[in-house]
PDB file of C-alpha atoms in Angstrom:
ATOM      1  CA  MET A   1       0.000   0.000   0.000  1.00 40.00           C
ATOM      2  CA  SER A   2       1.330   3.443  -0.841  1.00 65.00           C
ATOM      3  CA  ASP A   3       2.186   5.843   1.971  1.00 70.00           C
ATOM      4  CA  PRO A   4      -0.896   7.965   2.877  1.00 71.00           C
ATOM      5  CA  LEU A   5       1.401  10.886   3.670  1.00 81.00           C
ATOM      6  CA  ALA A   6       2.358  10.976  -0.018  1.00 87.00           C
ATOM      7  CA  LEU A   7      -0.969  12.779  -0.575  1.00 92.00           C
ATOM      8  CA  PHE A   8      -0.750  16.538  -0.119  1.00 95.00           C
ATOM      9  CA  PRO A   9      -3.801  17.062   2.173  1.00 95.00           C
ATOM     10  CA  LEU A  10      -2.789  14.168   4.413  1.00 93.00           C
ATOM     11  CA  ALA A  11       0.785  15.432   4.597  1.00 94.00           C
ATOM     12  CA  ILE A  12      -0.689  18.731   5.779  1.00 95.00           C
ATOM     13  CA  ALA A  13      -2.892  17.015   8.361  1.00 93.00           C
ATOM     14  CA  ALA A  14       0.004  14.979   9.734  1.00 92.00           C
ATOM     15  CA  GLY A  15       1.842  18.132  10.809  1.00 94.00           C
ATOM     16  CA  GLY A  16      -0.535  18.751  13.690  1.00 94.00           C
ATOM     17  CA  GLY A  17      -1.289  22.367  12.805  1.00 97.00           C
ATOM     18  CA  GLN A  18      -4.484  24.378  13.172  1.00 97.00           C
ATOM     19  CA  LEU A  19      -6.441  26.150  10.437  1.00 97.00           C
ATOM     20  CA  GLY A  20      -8.678  28.791  11.942  1.00 94.00           C
ATOM     21  CA  PRO A  21     -10.379  27.251  14.990  1.00 94.00           C
ATOM     22  CA  PHE A  22      -9.950  23.639  13.793  1.00 96.00           C
ATOM     23  CA  ALA A  23      -7.161  21.103  13.895  1.00 95.00           C
ATOM     24  CA  ALA A  24      -5.966  20.314  10.377  1.00 96.00           C
ATOM     25  CA  ALA A  25      -6.407  16.597  11.058  1.00 93.00           C
ATOM     26  CA  GLN A  26     -10.079  17.194  11.950  1.00 94.00           C
ATOM     27  CA  LEU A  27     -10.666  18.983   8.661  1.00 95.00           C
ATOM     28  CA  ALA A  28      -8.974  16.268   6.608  1.00 94.00           C
ATOM     29  CA  ALA A  29     -11.013  13.631   8.452  1.00 93.00           C
ATOM     30  CA  ALA A  30     -14.211  15.484   7.556  1.00 95.00           C
ATOM     31  CA  GLY A  31     -13.236  15.481   3.874  1.00 95.00           C
ATOM     32  CA  LEU A  32     -12.551  11.755   3.827  1.00 93.00           C
ATOM     33  CA  THR A  33     -15.794  11.075   5.707  1.00 94.00           C
ATOM     34  CA  LEU A  34     -17.689  13.025   3.055  1.00 95.00           C
ATOM     35  CA  LEU A  35     -16.544  10.602   0.376  1.00 92.00           C
ATOM     36  CA  GLN A  36     -17.187   7.539   2.523  1.00 91.00           C
ATOM     37  CA  ARG A  37     -20.782   8.619   3.169  1.00 93.00           C
ATOM     38  CA  SER A  38     -21.754   9.921  -0.259  1.00 94.00           C
ATOM     39  CA  ALA A  39     -21.707   7.293  -2.974  1.00 93.00           C
ATOM     40  CA  PRO A  40     -23.476   9.647  -5.449  1.00 94.00           C
ATOM     41  CA  LEU A  41     -20.607  12.130  -5.104  1.00 94.00           C
ATOM     42  CA  VAL A  42     -18.028   9.414  -5.668  1.00 93.00           C
ATOM     43  CA  ARG A  43     -19.842   8.330  -8.829  1.00 93.00           C
ATOM     44  CA  THR A  44     -20.085  11.935 -10.057  1.00 94.00           C
ATOM     45  CA  LEU A  45     -16.337  12.441  -9.605  1.00 94.00           C
ATOM     46  CA  ALA A  46     -15.314   9.074 -11.084  1.00 93.00           C
ATOM     47  CA  GLY A  47     -12.628   9.592 -13.727  1.00 93.00           C
ATOM     48  CA  ARG A  48     -12.900  13.390 -13.506  1.00 96.00           C
ATOM     49  CA  ARG A  49     -11.359  16.272 -11.601  1.00 97.00           C
ATOM     50  CA  ALA A  50     -12.853  18.077  -8.623  1.00 97.00           C
ATOM     51  CA  ALA A  51     -12.945  21.873  -8.299  1.00 98.00           C
ATOM     52  CA  ILE A  52     -12.817  24.181  -5.275  1.00 98.00           C
ATOM     53  CA  LEU A  53     -14.634  27.514  -5.294  1.00 98.00           C
ATOM     54  CA  LEU A  54     -14.327  28.753  -1.729  1.00 98.00           C
ATOM     55  CA  PRO A  55     -13.079  31.704   0.267  1.00 97.00           C
ATOM     56  CA  SER A  56      -9.918  31.032   2.261  1.00 97.00           C
ATOM     57  CA  GLY A  57     -10.690  29.160   5.443  1.00 96.00           C
ATOM     58  CA  PRO A  58     -11.029  25.746   7.098  1.00 97.00           C
ATOM     59  CA  ALA A  59     -13.438  24.398   4.455  1.00 97.00           C
ATOM     60  CA  TYR A  60     -10.604  24.564   1.926  1.00 97.00           C
ATOM     61  CA  LEU A  61      -8.775  21.681   3.601  1.00 97.00           C
ATOM     62  CA  VAL A  62     -12.021  19.692   3.841  1.00 97.00           C
ATOM     63  CA  ALA A  63     -12.401  20.093   0.063  1.00 98.00           C
ATOM     64  CA  LEU A  64      -8.781  19.160  -0.644  1.00 97.00           C
ATOM     65  CA  ALA A  65      -9.113  15.976   1.391  1.00 95.00           C
ATOM     66  CA  ALA A  66     -12.438  15.142  -0.259  1.00 96.00           C
ATOM     67  CA  SER A  67     -10.764  15.398  -3.660  1.00 93.00           C
ATOM     68  CA  ASP A  68      -9.154  12.094  -2.589  1.00 78.00           C
ATOM     69  CA  GLY A  69      -5.963  12.246  -4.618  1.00 72.00           C
ATOM     70  CA  ARG A  70      -7.549  13.388  -7.893  1.00 86.00           C
ATOM     71  CA  GLY A  71      -6.625  16.742  -9.415  1.00 93.00           C
ATOM     72  CA  ALA A  72      -8.420  19.692  -7.802  1.00 97.00           C
ATOM     73  CA  LEU A  73      -9.035  22.795  -9.901  1.00 98.00           C
ATOM     74  CA  LEU A  74      -8.677  25.925  -7.747  1.00 98.00           C
ATOM     75  CA  LEU A  75     -11.176  28.586  -8.821  1.00 98.00           C
ATOM     76  CA  ASN A  76     -10.948  32.281  -8.018  1.00 96.00           C
ATOM     77  CA  PRO A  77     -14.193  33.550  -6.407  1.00 96.00           C
ATOM     78  CA  GLN A  78     -13.477  36.924  -8.038  1.00 94.00           C
ATOM     79  CA  ALA A  79     -13.502  35.435 -11.557  1.00 95.00           C
ATOM     80  CA  SER A  80     -16.448  35.891 -13.908  1.00 96.00           C
ATOM     81  CA  ALA A  81     -19.084  33.202 -14.341  1.00 98.00           C
ATOM     82  CA  ASP A  82     -18.052  32.814 -18.002  1.00 97.00           C
ATOM     83  CA  SER A  83     -14.408  32.262 -17.037  1.00 96.00           C
ATOM     84  CA  ILE A  84     -15.359  29.725 -14.383  1.00 98.00           C
ATOM     85  CA  ALA A  85     -17.654  27.842 -16.783  1.00 98.00           C
ATOM     86  CA  TRP A  86     -14.864  27.632 -19.362  1.00 97.00           C
ATOM     87  CA  GLN A  87     -12.364  26.327 -16.815  1.00 98.00           C
ATOM     88  CA  LEU A  88     -14.811  23.698 -15.527  1.00 98.00           C
ATOM     89  CA  ALA A  89     -15.386  22.405 -19.047  1.00 98.00           C
ATOM     90  CA  ASP A  90     -11.744  22.546 -20.129  1.00 97.00           C
ATOM     91  CA  ALA A  91     -10.545  20.751 -16.977  1.00 97.00           C
ATOM     92  CA  ASP A  92     -13.346  18.124 -17.157  1.00 97.00           C
ATOM     93  CA  VAL A  93     -14.613  18.767 -13.625  1.00 98.00           C
ATOM     94  CA  GLY A  94     -17.249  16.456 -12.161  1.00 97.00           C
ATOM     95  CA  ALA A  95     -18.301  18.465  -9.103  1.00 97.00           C
ATOM     96  CA  VAL A  96     -17.430  21.682  -7.271  1.00 98.00           C
ATOM     97  CA  PHE A  97     -16.846  22.123  -3.549  1.00 98.00           C
ATOM     98  CA  THR A  98     -18.276  25.555  -2.765  1.00 98.00           C
ATOM     99  CA  GLN A  99     -20.642  27.645  -0.615  1.00 98.00           C
ATOM    100  CA  GLN A 100     -24.253  28.625  -1.262  1.00 98.00           C
ATOM    101  CA  ALA A 101     -23.372  32.289  -1.872  1.00 98.00           C
ATOM    102  CA  LEU A 102     -21.004  31.318  -4.718  1.00 98.00           C
ATOM    103  CA  VAL A 103     -23.346  28.926  -6.547  1.00 98.00           C
ATOM    104  CA  PRO A 104     -24.572  31.718  -8.905  1.00 98.00           C
ATOM    105  CA  LEU A 105     -21.060  31.768 -10.403  1.00 98.00           C
ATOM    106  CA  LEU A 106     -21.516  28.172 -11.593  1.00 98.00           C
ATOM    107  CA  PRO A 107     -23.433  26.835 -14.613  1.00 97.00           C
ATOM    108  CA  ASP A 108     -27.047  25.992 -13.815  1.00 95.00           C
ATOM    109  CA  GLY A 109     -27.434  22.510 -12.406  1.00 94.00           C
ATOM    110  CA  PHE A 110     -23.710  21.843 -12.050  1.00 97.00           C
ATOM    111  CA  PRO A 111     -23.041  19.196  -9.347  1.00 98.00           C
ATOM    112  CA  VAL A 112     -21.951  20.886  -6.122  1.00 98.00           C
ATOM    113  CA  VAL A 113     -21.015  20.099  -2.557  1.00 98.00           C
ATOM    114  CA  LEU A 114     -21.942  22.943  -0.198  1.00 98.00           C
ATOM    115  CA  LEU A 115     -19.477  23.318   2.669  1.00 98.00           C
ATOM    116  CA  ASP A 116     -21.114  26.263   4.468  1.00 97.00           C
ATOM    117  CA  ASP A 117     -21.392  24.158   7.625  1.00 96.00           C
ATOM    118  CA  ALA A 118     -18.161  22.171   7.304  1.00 96.00           C
ATOM    119  CA  PRO A 119     -16.633  20.421   9.112  1.00 95.00           C
ATOM    120  CA  ARG A 120     -19.966  19.484  10.685  1.00 95.00           C
ATOM    121  CA  VAL A 121     -22.220  18.864   7.681  1.00 96.00           C
ATOM    122  CA  ALA A 122     -21.958  18.998   3.881  1.00 97.00           C
ATOM    123  CA  ARG A 123     -24.829  19.221   1.394  1.00 97.00           C
ATOM    124  CA  VAL A 124     -24.387  17.214  -1.808  1.00 97.00           C
ATOM    125  CA  LEU A 125     -26.414  18.318  -4.844  1.00 97.00           C
ATOM    126  CA  VAL A 126     -25.867  16.029  -7.827  1.00 93.00           C
ATOM    127  CA  PRO A 127     -28.277  15.038 -10.607  1.00 88.00           C
ATOM    128  CA  GLY A 128     -31.195  13.229  -9.043  1.00 85.00           C
ATOM    129  CA  ARG A 129     -29.897  13.483  -5.469  1.00 89.00           C
ATOM    130  CA  ARG A 130     -29.901  16.044  -2.684  1.00 94.00           C
ATOM    131  CA  MET A 131     -28.461  14.867   0.610  1.00 95.00           C
ATOM    132  CA  ASP A 132     -27.016  16.254   3.813  1.00 96.00           C
ATOM    133  CA  VAL A 133     -23.949  14.341   4.948  1.00 96.00           C
ATOM    134  CA  ASP A 134     -22.958  14.215   8.620  1.00 95.00           C
ATOM    135  CA  LEU A 135     -19.184  14.564   8.517  1.00 93.00           C
ATOM    136  CA  GLY A 136     -18.643  12.770  11.798  1.00 80.00           C
ATOM    137  CA  SER A 137     -17.149  13.583  15.173  1.00 58.00           C
ATOM    138  CA  HIS A 138     -14.004  15.207  13.744  1.00 51.00           C
ATOM    139  CA  HIS A 139     -11.563  13.790  16.235  1.00 56.00           C
ATOM    140  CA  GLY A 140      -9.014  13.758  13.453  1.00 55.00           C
ATOM    141  CA  LEU A 141      -6.993  11.110  11.714  1.00 57.00           C
ATOM    142  CA  ALA A 142      -4.601   8.569  13.148  1.00 57.00           C
ATOM    143  CA  LEU A 143      -1.996   9.058  10.428  1.00 56.00           C
ATOM    144  CA  GLU A 144       0.982   6.767  10.177  1.00 55.00           C
ATOM    145  CA  GLY A 145       3.581   7.005   7.465  1.00 55.00           C
ATOM    146  CA  ASP A 146       6.911   8.406   6.422  1.00 52.00           C
ATOM    147  CA  THR A 147       6.926  12.136   7.151  1.00 60.00           C
ATOM    148  CA  ALA A 148       9.862  12.449   4.749  1.00 64.00           C
ATOM    149  CA  THR A 149       8.050  10.841   1.814  1.00 69.00           C
ATOM    150  CA  GLU A 150       8.477  12.790  -1.416  1.00 76.00           C
ATOM    151  CA  GLY A 151       4.832  12.565  -2.404  1.00 77.00           C
ATOM    152  CA  ARG A 152       3.089  10.988  -5.353  1.00 83.00           C
ATOM    153  CA  GLU A 153       3.924  12.008  -8.892  1.00 91.00           C
ATOM    154  CA  GLU A 154       0.206  12.359  -9.589  1.00 93.00           C
ATOM    155  CA  GLU A 155      -1.804  15.467 -10.367  1.00 95.00           C
ATOM    156  CA  CYS A 156      -2.810  17.359  -7.243  1.00 96.00           C
ATOM    157  CA  ILE A 157      -3.529  21.030  -7.995  1.00 97.00           C
ATOM    158  CA  VAL A 158      -4.810  22.471 -11.268  1.00 97.00           C
ATOM    159  CA  GLY A 159      -5.029  26.134 -12.204  1.00 95.00           C
ATOM    160  CA  TYR A 160      -5.068  28.516 -15.138  1.00 95.00           C
ATOM    161  CA  ASP A 161      -2.565  31.299 -15.714  1.00 89.00           C
ATOM    162  CA  PRO A 162      -3.663  34.732 -17.035  1.00 86.00           C
ATOM    163  CA  SER A 163      -3.186  33.549 -20.626  1.00 88.00           C
ATOM    164  CA  GLY A 164      -5.645  30.692 -20.088  1.00 89.00           C
ATOM    165  CA  ARG A 165      -2.974  27.983 -20.086  1.00 94.00           C
ATOM    166  CA  ARG A 166      -3.681  25.117 -17.721  1.00 95.00           C
ATOM    167  CA  THR A 167      -0.992  24.465 -15.124  1.00 96.00           C
ATOM    168  CA  THR A 168      -0.668  21.425 -12.892  1.00 96.00           C
ATOM    169  CA  ARG A 169       1.256  20.563  -9.757  1.00 96.00           C
ATOM    170  CA  THR A 170       1.731  17.071  -8.380  1.00 96.00           C
ATOM    171  CA  HIS A 171       1.458  15.980  -4.766  1.00 95.00           C
ATOM    172  CA  ARG A 172       5.260  15.810  -4.795  1.00 95.00           C
ATOM    173  CA  ASP A 173       5.482  19.401  -6.047  1.00 97.00           C
ATOM    174  CA  MET A 174       3.166  20.751  -3.355  1.00 97.00           C
ATOM    175  CA  ILE A 175       4.717  18.778  -0.502  1.00 96.00           C
ATOM    176  CA  ALA A 176       8.223  19.815  -1.557  1.00 96.00           C
ATOM    177  CA  ALA A 177       7.214  23.487  -1.753  1.00 97.00           C
ATOM    178  CA  GLY A 178       5.661  23.319   1.701  1.00 97.00           C
ATOM    179  CA  ARG A 179       8.684  21.688   3.274  1.00 96.00           C
ATOM    180  CA  ALA A 180      11.060  24.143   1.618  1.00 97.00           C
ATOM    181  CA  ALA A 181       9.051  27.030   3.101  1.00 97.00           C
ATOM    182  CA  VAL A 182       9.146  25.446   6.573  1.00 97.00           C
ATOM    183  CA  ALA A 183      12.943  25.387   6.392  1.00 97.00           C
ATOM    184  CA  GLU A 184      13.362  28.831   4.821  1.00 96.00           C
ATOM    185  CA  CYS A 185      10.958  30.647   7.150  1.00 96.00           C
ATOM    186  CA  LEU A 186      12.040  28.684  10.241  1.00 97.00           C
ATOM    187  CA  LEU A 187       8.438  27.826  11.060  1.00 98.00           C
ATOM    188  CA  THR A 188       7.725  26.133  14.395  1.00 97.00           C
ATOM    189  CA  PRO A 189       4.639  24.880  16.252  1.00 98.00           C
ATOM    190  CA  VAL A 190       4.495  28.068  18.344  1.00 97.00           C
ATOM    191  CA  ASP A 191       3.947  30.281  15.287  1.00 98.00           C
ATOM    192  CA  HIS A 192       0.676  31.886  14.251  1.00 98.00           C
ATOM    193  CA  VAL A 193       0.848  32.769  10.547  1.00 98.00           C
ATOM    194  CA  LEU A 194      -1.491  35.375   9.098  1.00 97.00           C
ATOM    195  CA  SER A 195      -1.863  34.734   5.371  1.00 97.00           C
ATOM    196  CA  LEU A 196      -2.450  37.804   3.205  1.00 96.00           C
ATOM    197  CA  LEU A 197      -3.019  35.681   0.095  1.00 96.00           C
ATOM    198  CA  PRO A 198      -6.001  33.515  -0.921  1.00 95.00           C
ATOM    199  CA  CYS A 199      -5.982  29.721  -1.006  1.00 96.00           C
ATOM    200  CA  HIS A 200      -6.893  29.603  -4.701  1.00 96.00           C
ATOM    201  CA  ASP A 201      -3.321  30.742  -5.463  1.00 95.00           C
ATOM    202  CA  PRO A 202      -1.363  27.431  -5.668  1.00 96.00           C
ATOM    203  CA  GLU A 203       1.912  28.993  -4.517  1.00 96.00           C
ATOM    204  CA  ALA A 204       0.192  30.669  -1.585  1.00 96.00           C
ATOM    205  CA  LEU A 205      -1.543  27.394  -0.702  1.00 97.00           C
ATOM    206  CA  ALA A 206       1.850  25.674  -0.450  1.00 97.00           C
ATOM    207  CA  VAL A 207       3.832  28.418   1.281  1.00 97.00           C
ATOM    208  CA  CYS A 208       1.294  30.396   3.325  1.00 97.00           C
ATOM    209  CA  VAL A 209      -0.990  27.527   4.391  1.00 98.00           C
ATOM    210  CA  ALA A 210       0.538  24.074   3.938  1.00 98.00           C
ATOM    211  CA  ALA A 211       3.980  24.990   5.269  1.00 98.00           C
ATOM    212  CA  PRO A 212       2.787  26.371   8.625  1.00 98.00           C
ATOM    213  CA  LEU A 213       0.391  23.455   9.090  1.00 98.00           C
ATOM    214  CA  MET A 214       3.158  20.967   8.282  1.00 96.00           C
ATOM    215  CA  ALA A 215       5.243  22.668  10.976  1.00 97.00           C
ATOM    216  CA  GLY A 216       2.430  22.309  13.507  1.00 97.00           C
ATOM    217  CA  ALA A 217       1.676  26.045  13.496  1.00 98.00           C
ATOM    218  CA  ARG A 218      -1.594  27.946  13.322  1.00 98.00           C
ATOM    219  CA  VAL A 219      -2.916  29.709  10.190  1.00 98.00           C
ATOM    220  CA  SER A 220      -5.519  32.437   9.774  1.00 97.00           C
ATOM    221  CA  PHE A 221      -6.456  34.770   6.921  1.00 96.00           C
ATOM    222  CA  LEU A 222      -7.002  38.454   6.318  1.00 94.00           C
ATOM    223  CA  SER A 223      -8.578  40.086   3.256  1.00 88.00           C
ATOM    224  CA  PRO A 224      -8.694  42.849   2.187  1.00 88.00           C
ATOM    225  CA  VAL A 225      -5.305  43.870   3.541  1.00 89.00           C
ATOM    226  CA  ARG A 226      -5.025  47.185   5.390  1.00 91.00           C
ATOM    227  CA  VAL A 227      -2.078  48.096   7.596  1.00 93.00           C
ATOM    228  CA  ALA A 228      -4.297  49.059  10.529  1.00 93.00           C
ATOM    229  CA  ASP A 229      -6.171  45.744  10.327  1.00 94.00           C
ATOM    230  CA  VAL A 230      -2.918  43.768  10.169  1.00 94.00           C
ATOM    231  CA  VAL A 231      -1.510  45.585  13.205  1.00 94.00           C
ATOM    232  CA  SER A 232      -4.751  44.965  15.089  1.00 94.00           C
ATOM    233  CA  ARG A 233      -4.754  41.243  14.265  1.00 93.00           C
ATOM    234  CA  ILE A 234      -1.137  40.904  15.367  1.00 94.00           C
ATOM    235  CA  ALA A 235      -1.891  42.565  18.693  1.00 90.00           C
ATOM    236  CA  GLN A 236      -5.154  40.761  19.391  1.00 90.00           C
ATOM    237  CA  HIS A 237      -4.358  37.258  18.130  1.00 88.00           C
ATOM    238  CA  ASP A 238      -0.640  36.768  18.849  1.00 92.00           C
ATOM    239  CA  VAL A 239       0.285  36.651  15.175  1.00 96.00           C
ATOM    240  CA  SER A 240       3.995  35.922  14.815  1.00 97.00           C
ATOM    241  CA  MET A 241       4.395  35.916  11.011  1.00 97.00           C
ATOM    242  CA  LEU A 242       2.884  37.548   7.924  1.00 97.00           C
ATOM    243  CA  ALA A 243       2.763  35.454   4.749  1.00 97.00           C
ATOM    244  CA  GLY A 244       2.177  36.981   1.340  1.00 96.00           C
ATOM    245  CA  ARG A 245       3.634  37.848  -2.053  1.00 96.00           C
ATOM    246  CA  TRP A 246       6.360  40.423  -1.526  1.00 96.00           C
ATOM    247  CA  GLN A 247       8.742  42.494  -3.602  1.00 95.00           C
ATOM    248  CA  THR A 248      12.188  41.433  -2.342  1.00 93.00           C
ATOM    249  CA  VAL A 249      15.764  42.186  -3.379  1.00 90.00           C
ATOM    250  CA  SER A 250      15.724  38.949  -5.388  1.00 90.00           C
ATOM    251  CA  GLY A 251      12.379  39.679  -7.058  1.00 94.00           C
ATOM    252  CA  ILE A 252       8.737  38.935  -6.299  1.00 95.00           C
ATOM    253  CA  ARG A 253       8.363  35.969  -3.938  1.00 95.00           C
ATOM    254  CA  VAL A 254       5.748  34.264  -1.802  1.00 96.00           C
ATOM    255  CA  THR A 255       7.230  33.977   1.678  1.00 96.00           C
ATOM    256  CA  ALA A 256       6.635  34.799   5.335  1.00 97.00           C
ATOM    257  CA  TYR A 257       8.247  37.456   7.502  1.00 97.00           C
ATOM    258  CA  ARG A 258       8.325  37.823  11.255  1.00 97.00           C
ATOM    259  CA  ALA A 259       5.447  40.100  12.228  1.00 96.00           C
ATOM    260  CA  GLU A 260       7.413  43.281  12.957  1.00 96.00           C
ATOM    261  CA  ARG A 261       9.369  43.081   9.718  1.00 96.00           C
ATOM    262  CA  GLY A 262       6.260  42.110   7.771  1.00 96.00           C
ATOM    263  CA  VAL A 263       4.383  45.183   8.960  1.00 96.00           C
ATOM    264  CA  GLN A 264       7.320  47.374   7.932  1.00 96.00           C
ATOM    265  CA  GLN A 265       7.392  45.718   4.496  1.00 95.00           C
ATOM    266  CA  LEU A 266       3.658  46.337   4.233  1.00 94.00           C
ATOM    267  CA  ARG A 267       4.028  49.995   5.182  1.00 95.00           C
ATOM    268  CA  ASP A 268       6.831  50.370   2.641  1.00 95.00           C
ATOM    269  CA  GLY A 269       4.514  49.103  -0.116  1.00 95.00           C
ATOM    270  CA  HIS A 270       6.347  45.815  -0.706  1.00 96.00           C
ATOM    271  CA  LEU A 271       3.251  43.593  -0.530  1.00 95.00           C
ATOM    272  CA  ILE A 272       2.132  42.645  -4.042  1.00 93.00           C
ATOM    273  CA  PRO A 273      -1.689  42.830  -4.198  1.00 84.00           C
ATOM    274  CA  GLU A 274      -3.637  39.774  -5.256  1.00 77.00           C
ATOM    275  CA  ALA A 275      -4.317  39.675  -8.978  1.00 60.00           C
ATOM    276  CA  SER A 276      -8.021  39.320  -9.743  1.00 48.00           C
TER     277      SER A 276
END
């Protein structure tokens, strides 16, 4: 049997970190439970990709785990409905993990899984079926495996660049990027990382979210980004690091700075705003 930690979402869960108010392992467990308890969803996704259309937050990891090793197309909630429809068709997506408020961005009748109440309950809406799925007690996963595994050379994350070209990253790519960021940013379990980038950005997902969780740290999100709001979050929530896309001496990079330096970088205008 292949190592379960060779899958990107399970490698994240194994780190023991916390995403928002939830343990990462609890969120991954909810995603796997969703598949176990929804045969219609499994049939809808058979041989096809999944897609994630969600704001940044705990439900994102539930959706990644529920993608169950197949490629997951990351959709930008700020994109137009026409752009999203084209990407869904081009990437051959079977179902979208999303929230009720974002359903109008999808083609009429497209199979969806609503994660508004995750990790407690998910609502599956596929042709001919509408069901609420209890995602379980969320005590997390008992994960055993090689924490140094390189990851599977199978498609994990799918996206589209501004030119419309499809890009893919394997589980190995995403795990390697996360581990590299842990080492570079010296992340530890005592850190609280405030991500200033959205999860639908694959590089941000690896560096700003996966890396801290792999290190056992805590991750939260802030958008839109205003200096006063960042300073307030740091003071009120013991934020130790700011993660984002920055203009550095070596060029534009996604990385994390210690909070004091990050605020200074932000004030100096070195944060690169999210592209819509």
